[in-house]
mmCIF file of C-alpha atoms and ligand atoms in Angstrom:
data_model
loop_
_atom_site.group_PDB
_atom_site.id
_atom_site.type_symbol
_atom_site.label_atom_id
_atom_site.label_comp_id
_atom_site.label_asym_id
_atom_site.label_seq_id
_atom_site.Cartn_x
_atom_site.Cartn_y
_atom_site.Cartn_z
ATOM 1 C CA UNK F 240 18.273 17.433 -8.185
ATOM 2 C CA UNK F 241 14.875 15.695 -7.437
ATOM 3 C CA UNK F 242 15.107 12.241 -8.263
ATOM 4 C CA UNK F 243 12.507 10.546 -11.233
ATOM 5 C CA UNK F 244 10.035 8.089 -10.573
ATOM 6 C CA UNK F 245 7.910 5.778 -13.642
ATOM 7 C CA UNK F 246 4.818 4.385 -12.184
ATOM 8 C CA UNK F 247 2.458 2.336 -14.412
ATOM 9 C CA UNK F 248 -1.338 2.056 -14.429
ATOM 10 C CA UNK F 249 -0.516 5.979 -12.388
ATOM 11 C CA UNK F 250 -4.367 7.164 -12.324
ATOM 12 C CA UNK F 251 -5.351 3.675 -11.169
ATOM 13 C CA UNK F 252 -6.869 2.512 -7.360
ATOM 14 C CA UNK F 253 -3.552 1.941 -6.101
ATOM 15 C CA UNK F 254 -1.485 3.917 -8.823
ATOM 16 C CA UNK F 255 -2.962 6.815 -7.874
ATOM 17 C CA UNK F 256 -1.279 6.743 -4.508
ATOM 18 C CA UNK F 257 1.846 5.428 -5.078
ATOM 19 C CA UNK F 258 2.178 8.545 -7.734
ATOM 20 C CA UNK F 259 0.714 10.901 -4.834
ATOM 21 C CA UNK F 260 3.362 9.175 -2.407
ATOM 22 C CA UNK F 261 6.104 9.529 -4.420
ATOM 23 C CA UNK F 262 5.144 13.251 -5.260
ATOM 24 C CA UNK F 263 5.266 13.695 -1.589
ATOM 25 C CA UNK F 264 8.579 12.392 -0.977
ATOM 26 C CA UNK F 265 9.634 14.786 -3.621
ATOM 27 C CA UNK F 266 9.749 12.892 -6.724
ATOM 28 C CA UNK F 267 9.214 13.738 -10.266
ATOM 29 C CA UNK F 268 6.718 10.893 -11.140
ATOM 30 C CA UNK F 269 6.485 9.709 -15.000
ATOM 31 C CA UNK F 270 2.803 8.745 -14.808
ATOM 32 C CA UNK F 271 1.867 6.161 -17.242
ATOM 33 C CA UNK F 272 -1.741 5.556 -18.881
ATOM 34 C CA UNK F 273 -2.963 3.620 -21.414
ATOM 35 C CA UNK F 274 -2.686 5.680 -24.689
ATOM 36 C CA UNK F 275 -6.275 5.826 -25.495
ATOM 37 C CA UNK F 276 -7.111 7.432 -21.926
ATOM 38 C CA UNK F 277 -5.685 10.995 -22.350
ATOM 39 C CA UNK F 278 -8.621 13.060 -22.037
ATOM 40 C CA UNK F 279 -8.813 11.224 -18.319
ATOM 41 C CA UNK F 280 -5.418 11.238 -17.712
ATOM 42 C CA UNK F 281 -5.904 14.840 -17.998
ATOM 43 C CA UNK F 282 -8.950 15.312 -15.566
ATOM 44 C CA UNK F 283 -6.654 13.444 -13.391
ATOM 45 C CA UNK F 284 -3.632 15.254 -13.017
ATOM 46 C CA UNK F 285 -6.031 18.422 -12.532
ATOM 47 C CA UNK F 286 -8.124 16.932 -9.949
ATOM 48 C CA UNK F 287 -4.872 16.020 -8.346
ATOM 49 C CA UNK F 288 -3.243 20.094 -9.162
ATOM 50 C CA UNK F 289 -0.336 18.014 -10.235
ATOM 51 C CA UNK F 290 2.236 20.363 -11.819
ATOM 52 C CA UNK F 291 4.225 19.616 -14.713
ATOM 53 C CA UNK F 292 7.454 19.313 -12.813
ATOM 54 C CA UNK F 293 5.855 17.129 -10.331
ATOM 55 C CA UNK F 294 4.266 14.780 -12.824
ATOM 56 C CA UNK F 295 4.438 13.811 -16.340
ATOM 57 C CA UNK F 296 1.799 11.898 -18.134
ATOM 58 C CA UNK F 297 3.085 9.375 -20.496
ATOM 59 C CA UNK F 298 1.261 7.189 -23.021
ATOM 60 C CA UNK F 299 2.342 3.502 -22.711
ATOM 61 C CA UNK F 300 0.672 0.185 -23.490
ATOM 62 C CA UNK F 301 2.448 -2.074 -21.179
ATOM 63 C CA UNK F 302 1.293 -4.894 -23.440
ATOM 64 C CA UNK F 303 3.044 -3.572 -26.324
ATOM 65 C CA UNK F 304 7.169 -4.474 -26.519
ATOM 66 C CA UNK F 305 8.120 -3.052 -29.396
ATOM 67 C CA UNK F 306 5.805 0.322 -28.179
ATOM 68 C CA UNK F 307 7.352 0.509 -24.957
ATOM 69 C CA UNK F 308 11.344 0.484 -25.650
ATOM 70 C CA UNK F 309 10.765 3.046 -28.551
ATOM 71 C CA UNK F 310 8.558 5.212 -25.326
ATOM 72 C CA UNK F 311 11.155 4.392 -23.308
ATOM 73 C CA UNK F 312 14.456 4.650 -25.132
ATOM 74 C CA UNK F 313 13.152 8.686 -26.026
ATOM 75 C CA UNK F 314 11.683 9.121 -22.158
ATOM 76 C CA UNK F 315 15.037 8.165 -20.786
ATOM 77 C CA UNK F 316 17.144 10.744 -23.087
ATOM 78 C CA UNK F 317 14.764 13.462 -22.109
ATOM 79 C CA UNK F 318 14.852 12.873 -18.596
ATOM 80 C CA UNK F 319 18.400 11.800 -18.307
ATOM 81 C CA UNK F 320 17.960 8.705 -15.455
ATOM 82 C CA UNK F 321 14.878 6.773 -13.910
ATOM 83 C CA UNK F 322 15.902 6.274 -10.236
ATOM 84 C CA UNK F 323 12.616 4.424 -9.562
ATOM 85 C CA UNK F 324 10.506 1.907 -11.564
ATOM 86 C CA UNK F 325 7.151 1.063 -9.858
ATOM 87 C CA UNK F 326 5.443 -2.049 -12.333
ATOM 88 C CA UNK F 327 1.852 -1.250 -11.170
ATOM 89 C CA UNK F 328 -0.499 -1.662 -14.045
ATOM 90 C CA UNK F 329 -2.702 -4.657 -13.423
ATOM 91 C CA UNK F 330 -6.234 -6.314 -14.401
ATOM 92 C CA UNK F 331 -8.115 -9.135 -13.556
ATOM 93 C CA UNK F 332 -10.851 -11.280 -15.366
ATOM 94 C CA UNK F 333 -11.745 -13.277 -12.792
ATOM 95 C CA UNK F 334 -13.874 -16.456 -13.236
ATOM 96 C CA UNK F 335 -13.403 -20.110 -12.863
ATOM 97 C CA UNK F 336 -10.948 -21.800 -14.493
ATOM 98 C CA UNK F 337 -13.765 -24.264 -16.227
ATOM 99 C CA UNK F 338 -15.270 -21.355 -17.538
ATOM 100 C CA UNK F 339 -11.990 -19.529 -18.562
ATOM 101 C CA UNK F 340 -11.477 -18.432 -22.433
ATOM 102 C CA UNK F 341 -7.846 -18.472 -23.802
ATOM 103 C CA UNK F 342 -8.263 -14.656 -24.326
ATOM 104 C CA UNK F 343 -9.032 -14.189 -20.448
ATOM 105 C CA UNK F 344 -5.996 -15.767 -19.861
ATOM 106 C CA UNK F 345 -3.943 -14.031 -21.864
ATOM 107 C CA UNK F 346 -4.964 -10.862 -21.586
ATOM 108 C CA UNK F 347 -4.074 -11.333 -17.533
ATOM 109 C CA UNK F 348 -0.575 -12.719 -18.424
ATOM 110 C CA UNK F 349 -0.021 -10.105 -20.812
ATOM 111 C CA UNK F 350 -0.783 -7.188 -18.886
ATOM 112 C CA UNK F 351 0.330 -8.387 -15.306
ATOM 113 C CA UNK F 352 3.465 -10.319 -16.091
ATOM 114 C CA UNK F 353 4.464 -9.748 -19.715
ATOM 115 C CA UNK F 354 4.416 -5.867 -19.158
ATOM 116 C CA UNK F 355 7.448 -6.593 -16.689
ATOM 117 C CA UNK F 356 9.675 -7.323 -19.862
ATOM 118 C CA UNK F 357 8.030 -4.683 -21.618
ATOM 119 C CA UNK F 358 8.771 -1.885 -19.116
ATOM 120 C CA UNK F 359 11.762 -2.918 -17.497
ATOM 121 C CA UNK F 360 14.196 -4.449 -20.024
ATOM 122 C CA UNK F 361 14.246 -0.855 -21.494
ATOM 123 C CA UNK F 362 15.043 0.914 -18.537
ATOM 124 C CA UNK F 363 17.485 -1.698 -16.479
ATOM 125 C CA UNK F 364 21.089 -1.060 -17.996
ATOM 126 C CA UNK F 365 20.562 2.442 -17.388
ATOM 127 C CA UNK F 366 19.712 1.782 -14.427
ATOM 128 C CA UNK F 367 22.670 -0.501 -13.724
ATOM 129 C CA UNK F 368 24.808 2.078 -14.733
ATOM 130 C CA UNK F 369 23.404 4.772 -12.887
ATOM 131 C CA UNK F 370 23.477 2.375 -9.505
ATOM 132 C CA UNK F 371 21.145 3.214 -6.501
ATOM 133 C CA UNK F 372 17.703 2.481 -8.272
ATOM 134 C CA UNK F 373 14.969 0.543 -7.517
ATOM 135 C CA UNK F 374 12.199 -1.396 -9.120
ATOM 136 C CA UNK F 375 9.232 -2.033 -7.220
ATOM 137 C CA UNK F 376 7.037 -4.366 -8.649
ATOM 138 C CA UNK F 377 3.279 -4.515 -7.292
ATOM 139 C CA UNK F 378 2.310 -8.246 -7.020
ATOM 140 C CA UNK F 379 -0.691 -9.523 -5.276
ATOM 141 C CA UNK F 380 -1.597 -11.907 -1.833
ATOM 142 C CA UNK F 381 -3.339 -13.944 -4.529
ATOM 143 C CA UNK F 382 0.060 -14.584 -6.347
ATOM 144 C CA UNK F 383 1.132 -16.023 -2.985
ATOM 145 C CA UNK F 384 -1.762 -17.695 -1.635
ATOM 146 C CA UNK F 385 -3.671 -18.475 -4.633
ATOM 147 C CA UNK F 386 -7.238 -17.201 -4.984
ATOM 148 C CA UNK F 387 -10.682 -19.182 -6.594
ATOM 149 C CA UNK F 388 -11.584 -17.993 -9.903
ATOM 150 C CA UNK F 389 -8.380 -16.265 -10.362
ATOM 151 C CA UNK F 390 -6.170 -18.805 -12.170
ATOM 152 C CA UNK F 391 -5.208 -16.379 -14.194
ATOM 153 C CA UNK F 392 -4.314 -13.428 -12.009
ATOM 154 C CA UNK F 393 -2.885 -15.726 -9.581
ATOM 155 C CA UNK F 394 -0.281 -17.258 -11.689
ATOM 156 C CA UNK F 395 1.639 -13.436 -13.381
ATOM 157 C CA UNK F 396 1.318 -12.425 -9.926
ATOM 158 C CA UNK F 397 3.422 -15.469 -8.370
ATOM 159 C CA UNK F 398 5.366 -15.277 -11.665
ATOM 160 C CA UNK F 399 6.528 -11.592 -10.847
ATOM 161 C CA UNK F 400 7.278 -12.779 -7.386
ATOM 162 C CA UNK F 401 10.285 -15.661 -9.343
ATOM 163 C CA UNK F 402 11.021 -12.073 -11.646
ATOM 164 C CA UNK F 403 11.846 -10.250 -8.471
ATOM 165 C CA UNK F 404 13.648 -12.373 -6.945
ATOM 166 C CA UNK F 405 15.605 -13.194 -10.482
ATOM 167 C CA UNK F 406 16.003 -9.991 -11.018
ATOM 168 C CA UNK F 407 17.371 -9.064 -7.490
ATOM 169 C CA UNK F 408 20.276 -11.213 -8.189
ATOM 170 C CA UNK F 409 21.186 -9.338 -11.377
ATOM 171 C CA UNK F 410 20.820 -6.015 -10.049
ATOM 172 C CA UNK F 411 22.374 -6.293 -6.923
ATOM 173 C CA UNK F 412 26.097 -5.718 -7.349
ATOM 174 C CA UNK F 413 25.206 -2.043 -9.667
ATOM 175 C CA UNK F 414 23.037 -1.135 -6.445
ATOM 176 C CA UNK F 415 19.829 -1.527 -8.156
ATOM 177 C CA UNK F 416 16.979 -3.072 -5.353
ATOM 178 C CA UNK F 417 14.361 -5.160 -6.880
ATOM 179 C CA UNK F 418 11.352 -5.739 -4.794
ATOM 180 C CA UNK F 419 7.463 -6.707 -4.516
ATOM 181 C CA UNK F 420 4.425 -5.324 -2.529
ATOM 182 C CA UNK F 421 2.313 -7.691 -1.662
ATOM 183 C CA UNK F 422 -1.355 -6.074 -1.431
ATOM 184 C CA UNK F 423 -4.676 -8.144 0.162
ATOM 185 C CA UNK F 424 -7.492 -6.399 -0.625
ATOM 186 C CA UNK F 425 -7.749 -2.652 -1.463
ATOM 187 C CA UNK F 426 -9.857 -0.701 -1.402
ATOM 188 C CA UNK F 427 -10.279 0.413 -5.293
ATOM 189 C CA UNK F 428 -12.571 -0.126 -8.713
ATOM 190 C CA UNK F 429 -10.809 -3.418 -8.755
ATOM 191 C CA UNK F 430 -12.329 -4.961 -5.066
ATOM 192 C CA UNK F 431 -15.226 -2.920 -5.737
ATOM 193 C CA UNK F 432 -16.402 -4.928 -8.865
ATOM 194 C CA UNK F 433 -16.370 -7.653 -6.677
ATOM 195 C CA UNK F 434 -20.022 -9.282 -5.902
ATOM 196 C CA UNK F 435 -21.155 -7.741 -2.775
ATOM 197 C CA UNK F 436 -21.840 -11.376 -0.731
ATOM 198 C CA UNK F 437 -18.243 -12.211 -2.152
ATOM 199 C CA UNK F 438 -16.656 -9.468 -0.603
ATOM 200 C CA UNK F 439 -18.144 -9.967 2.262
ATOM 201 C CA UNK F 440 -17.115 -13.531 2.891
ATOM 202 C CA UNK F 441 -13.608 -12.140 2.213
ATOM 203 C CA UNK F 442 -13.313 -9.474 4.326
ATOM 204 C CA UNK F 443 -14.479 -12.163 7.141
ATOM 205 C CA UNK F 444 -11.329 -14.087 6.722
ATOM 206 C CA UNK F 445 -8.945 -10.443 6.467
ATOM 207 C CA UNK F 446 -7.870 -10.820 10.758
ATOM 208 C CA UNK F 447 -8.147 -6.684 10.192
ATOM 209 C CA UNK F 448 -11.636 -7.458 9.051
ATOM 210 C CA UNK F 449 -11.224 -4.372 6.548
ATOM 211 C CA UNK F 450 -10.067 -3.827 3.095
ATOM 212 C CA UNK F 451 -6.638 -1.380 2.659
ATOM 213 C CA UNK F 452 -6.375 1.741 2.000
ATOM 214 C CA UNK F 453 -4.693 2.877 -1.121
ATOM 215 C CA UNK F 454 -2.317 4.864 0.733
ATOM 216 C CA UNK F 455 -1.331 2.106 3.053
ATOM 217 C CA UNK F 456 0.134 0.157 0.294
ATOM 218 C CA UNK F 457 1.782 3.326 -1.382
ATOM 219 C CA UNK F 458 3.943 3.864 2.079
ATOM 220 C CA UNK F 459 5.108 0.443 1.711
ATOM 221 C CA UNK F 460 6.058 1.817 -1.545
ATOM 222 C CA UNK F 461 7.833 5.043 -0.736
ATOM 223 C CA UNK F 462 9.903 3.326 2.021
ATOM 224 C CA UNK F 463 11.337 0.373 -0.447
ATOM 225 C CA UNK F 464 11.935 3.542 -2.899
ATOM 226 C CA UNK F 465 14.240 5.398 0.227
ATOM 227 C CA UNK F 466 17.650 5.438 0.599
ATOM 228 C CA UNK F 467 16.616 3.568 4.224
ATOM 229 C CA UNK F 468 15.714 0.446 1.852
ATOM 230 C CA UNK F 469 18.974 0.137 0.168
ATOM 231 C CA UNK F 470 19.653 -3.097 1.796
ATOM 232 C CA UNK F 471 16.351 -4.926 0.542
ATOM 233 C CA UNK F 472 16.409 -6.523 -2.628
ATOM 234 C CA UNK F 473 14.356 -10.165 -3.442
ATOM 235 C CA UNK F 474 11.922 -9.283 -0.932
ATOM 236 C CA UNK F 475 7.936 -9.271 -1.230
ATOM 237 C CA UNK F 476 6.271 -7.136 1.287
ATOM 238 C CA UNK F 477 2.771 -8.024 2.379
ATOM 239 C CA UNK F 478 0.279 -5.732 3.159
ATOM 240 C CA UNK F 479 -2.736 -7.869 3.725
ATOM 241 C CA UNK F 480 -3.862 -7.005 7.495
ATOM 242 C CA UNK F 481 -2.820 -10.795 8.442
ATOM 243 C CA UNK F 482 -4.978 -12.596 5.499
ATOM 244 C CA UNK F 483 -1.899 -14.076 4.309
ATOM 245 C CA UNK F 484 1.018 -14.810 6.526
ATOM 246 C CA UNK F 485 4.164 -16.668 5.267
HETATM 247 N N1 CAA Y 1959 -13.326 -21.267 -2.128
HETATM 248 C C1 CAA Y 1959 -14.089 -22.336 -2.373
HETATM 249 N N2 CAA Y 1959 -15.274 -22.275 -3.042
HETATM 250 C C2 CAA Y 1959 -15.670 -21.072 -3.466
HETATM 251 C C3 CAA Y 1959 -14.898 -19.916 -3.233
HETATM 252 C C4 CAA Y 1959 -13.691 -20.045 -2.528
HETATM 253 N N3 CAA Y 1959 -12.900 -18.975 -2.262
HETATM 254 N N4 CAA Y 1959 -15.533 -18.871 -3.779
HETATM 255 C C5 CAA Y 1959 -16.674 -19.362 -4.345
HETATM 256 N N5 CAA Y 1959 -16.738 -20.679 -4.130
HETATM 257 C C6 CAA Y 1959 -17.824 -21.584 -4.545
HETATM 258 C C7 CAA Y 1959 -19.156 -20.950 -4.194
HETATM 259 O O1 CAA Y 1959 -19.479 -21.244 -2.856
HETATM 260 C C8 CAA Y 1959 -20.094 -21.613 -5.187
HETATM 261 O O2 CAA Y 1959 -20.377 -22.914 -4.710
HETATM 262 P P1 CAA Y 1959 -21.823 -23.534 -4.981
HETATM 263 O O3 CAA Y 1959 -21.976 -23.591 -6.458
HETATM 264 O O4 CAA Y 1959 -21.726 -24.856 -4.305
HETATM 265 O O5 CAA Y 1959 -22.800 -22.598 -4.316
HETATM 266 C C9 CAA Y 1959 -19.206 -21.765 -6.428
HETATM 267 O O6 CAA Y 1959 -17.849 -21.706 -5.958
HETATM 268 C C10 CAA Y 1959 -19.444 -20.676 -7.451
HETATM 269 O O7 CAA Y 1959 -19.198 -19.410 -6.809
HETATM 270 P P2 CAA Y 1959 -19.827 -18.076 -7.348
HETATM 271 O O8 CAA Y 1959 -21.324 -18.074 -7.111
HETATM 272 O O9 CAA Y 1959 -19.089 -16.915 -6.782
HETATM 273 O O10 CAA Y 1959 -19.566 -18.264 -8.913
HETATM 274 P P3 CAA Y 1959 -19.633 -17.239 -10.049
HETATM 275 O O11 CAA Y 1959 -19.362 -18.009 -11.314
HETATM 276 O O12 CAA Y 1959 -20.829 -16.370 -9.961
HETATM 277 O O13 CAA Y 1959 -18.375 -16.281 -9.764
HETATM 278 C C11 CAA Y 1959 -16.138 -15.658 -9.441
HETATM 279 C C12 CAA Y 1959 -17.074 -16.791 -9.832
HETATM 280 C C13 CAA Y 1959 -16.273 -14.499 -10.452
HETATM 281 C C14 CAA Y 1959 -14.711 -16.194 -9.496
HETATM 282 C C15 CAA Y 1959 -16.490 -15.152 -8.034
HETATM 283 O O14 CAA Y 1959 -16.452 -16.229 -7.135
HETATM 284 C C16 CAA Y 1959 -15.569 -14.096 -7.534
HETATM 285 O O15 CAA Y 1959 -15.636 -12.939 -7.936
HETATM 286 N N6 CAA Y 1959 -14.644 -14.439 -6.625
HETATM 287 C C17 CAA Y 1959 -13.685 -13.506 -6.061
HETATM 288 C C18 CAA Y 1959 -12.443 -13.536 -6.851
HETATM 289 C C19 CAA Y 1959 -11.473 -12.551 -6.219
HETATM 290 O O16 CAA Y 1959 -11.137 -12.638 -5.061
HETATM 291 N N7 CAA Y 1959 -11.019 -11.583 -7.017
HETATM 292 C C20 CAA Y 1959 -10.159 -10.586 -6.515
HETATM 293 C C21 CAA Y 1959 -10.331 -9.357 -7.349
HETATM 294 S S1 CAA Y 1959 -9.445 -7.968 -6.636
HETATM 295 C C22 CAA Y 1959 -7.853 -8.344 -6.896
HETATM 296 O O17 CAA Y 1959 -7.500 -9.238 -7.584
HETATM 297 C C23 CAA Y 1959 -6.870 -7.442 -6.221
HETATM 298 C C24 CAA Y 1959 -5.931 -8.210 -5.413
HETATM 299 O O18 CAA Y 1959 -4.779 -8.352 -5.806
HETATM 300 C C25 CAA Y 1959 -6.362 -8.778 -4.116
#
C-alpha cells in the first residue's frame, strides 16, 4: 500500500514541487488550498494530469483551529493514516518594522507559525501510534539569519525552527521524525514580488549567485520523507547555495 502524504499551501512556488516530488516517489499526496481557491486548485491538478489516486485536493485554512481538526479528524478516518506531514503554507508582508501594522504582523504569525498547531496537533497521536512518520516543516534562511524588513516572517520562521526541534523530542521514541528545510531564495511568486534592484543585491551575496529551483528544495524534501532519513529528527536542512552557513 502506497503511503499518504498532506502538504500545505500544495499549488504554491515551492508546494507545487514538493507535491510533484512526493507523487514521484509514489505517494498519495493530500494537497491542501485555501478554501476559497477551488476553481484554481482545479486548473492545477489538470495542468499537472494529477489523478485522483495520486492527489487529493483538500480545502483547509491553516489559520483556522477549530476548521482544521474538524478537516482533519474526517480526512484521517477516510484515509486511514498520514505517514507524511509537510507544513508548507507560508506568506510574507514584508516591510520595515517602523512601518509595520499589527495586522501585518499577525497575519505572518498566524499563517507561518500558528498553522503548525493548527495542522499538526490533529494529526500527531495518530501519527504516534502509527510510528514511522514524518513531519517536515518548511522554515526559511531568514528564520535563521534574520532578514531587513521581515520582522515578521523572520520571527514564525525561527519559531518553527524551536517547534521542530520541541517536537523532535516528543516524537522520537513512536518513530515519528520531525524536521525543517531551510530554503534561501527560490525561485517562485514569492522572490518574484521582490523589487527588481532588491533582488539583485541579494542574489550578489547567494556564493551560487542564483536563486533555487523549486525542485531543489522538494528533493531535500523527499529524502527527509524516506525510510533512508529515519535517523534525522531536530534537524533544519539548508538549502541556500552557501548564503547562510551555520
Ligand atoms: N540591510 C541594510 N539596509 C538595507 C537592507 C539590508 N538588507 N535592505 C534595504 N536597506 C536599506 C536601503 O539601502 C535603504 O536605505 P536608504 O534609505 O539609506 O537608501 C532603506 O533600507 C530602505 O530600503 P528600501 O528602499 O528597500 O525600502 P522600502 O520601504 O521601499 O522597502 C522592503 C522595504 C519592502 C523591506 C524592501 O527592502 C524589501 O523588499 N526587502 C527584501 C525583503 C526580503 O528579502 N524578502 C524576502 C521575500 S521572499 C521570502 O521570504 C522567501 C524566503 O524564505 C527566502
Amino acid at each position: 500500500m502506497s503511503k499518504t502524504a498532506l502538504v500545505t499551501g500544495a499549488k504554491g512556488g515551492i508546494g507545487s514541487s514538493i507535491t510533484q516530488g512526493l507523487v514521484e516517489a509514489g505517494y498519495r499526496v493530500i494537497a491542501t488550498y485555501f478554501p476559497n481557491g477551488e476553481a484554481k486548485a482545479k486548473e492545477w491538478f489538470k495542468e499537472n494530469n494529477y489523478s485522483e489516486e495520486q492527489v487529493r485536493l483538500f480545502p483547509l485554512d491553516v489559520t483556522d483551529t477549530a476548521y482544521c481538526k474538524e478537516a482533519l479528524t474526517t480526512l484521517l478516518q477516510e484515509e486511514g493514516k498520514i505517514d507524511v506531514l509537510v507544513n508548507n503554507a507560508g506568506i510574507t508582508r514584508d516591510t520595515t518594522f517602523k512601518r509595520m501594522t499589527k495586522e501585518q504582523w499577525d497575519e505572518v504569525i498566524t499563517t507561518n507559525l500558528n498553522s503548525l498547531y493548527n495542522v499538526t496537533h490533529p494529526l500527531f497521536a495518530s501519527m504516534c501510534d502509527h510510528g514511522n512518520a514524518r513531519i517536515i516543516n518548511i522554515s526559511s534562511v531568514n528564520g535563521l539569519k534574520g532578514q531587513f524588513g521581515q520582522t515578521n516572517y523572520s520571527a514564525a520562521k525561527a519559531g518553527m525552527i524551536g517547534f521542530t526541534k520541541a517536537l523532535a523530542a516528543e516524537g522520537a521514541r513512536f518513530g515519528v521524525t520531525v524536521n525543517a528545510i531551510a530554503p534561501g531564495y527560490t525561485g517562485t511568486p514569492m522572490v518574484e514580488a521582490i523589487k527588481p534592484e532588491v533582488l539583485d543585491s541579494i542574489k550578489a551575496e547567494i556564493p551560487m549567485k542564483r536563486l533555487a529551483a523549486p525542485a531543489e528544495v522538494a528533493a531535500a524534501v523527499a529524502f527527509l520523507a524516506s525510510d533512508a532519513a529515519a535517523y534525522i529528527t531536530g534537524e533544519t536542512l539548508s538549502v541556500n547555495g552557501g548564503l547562510y552557513m551555520h
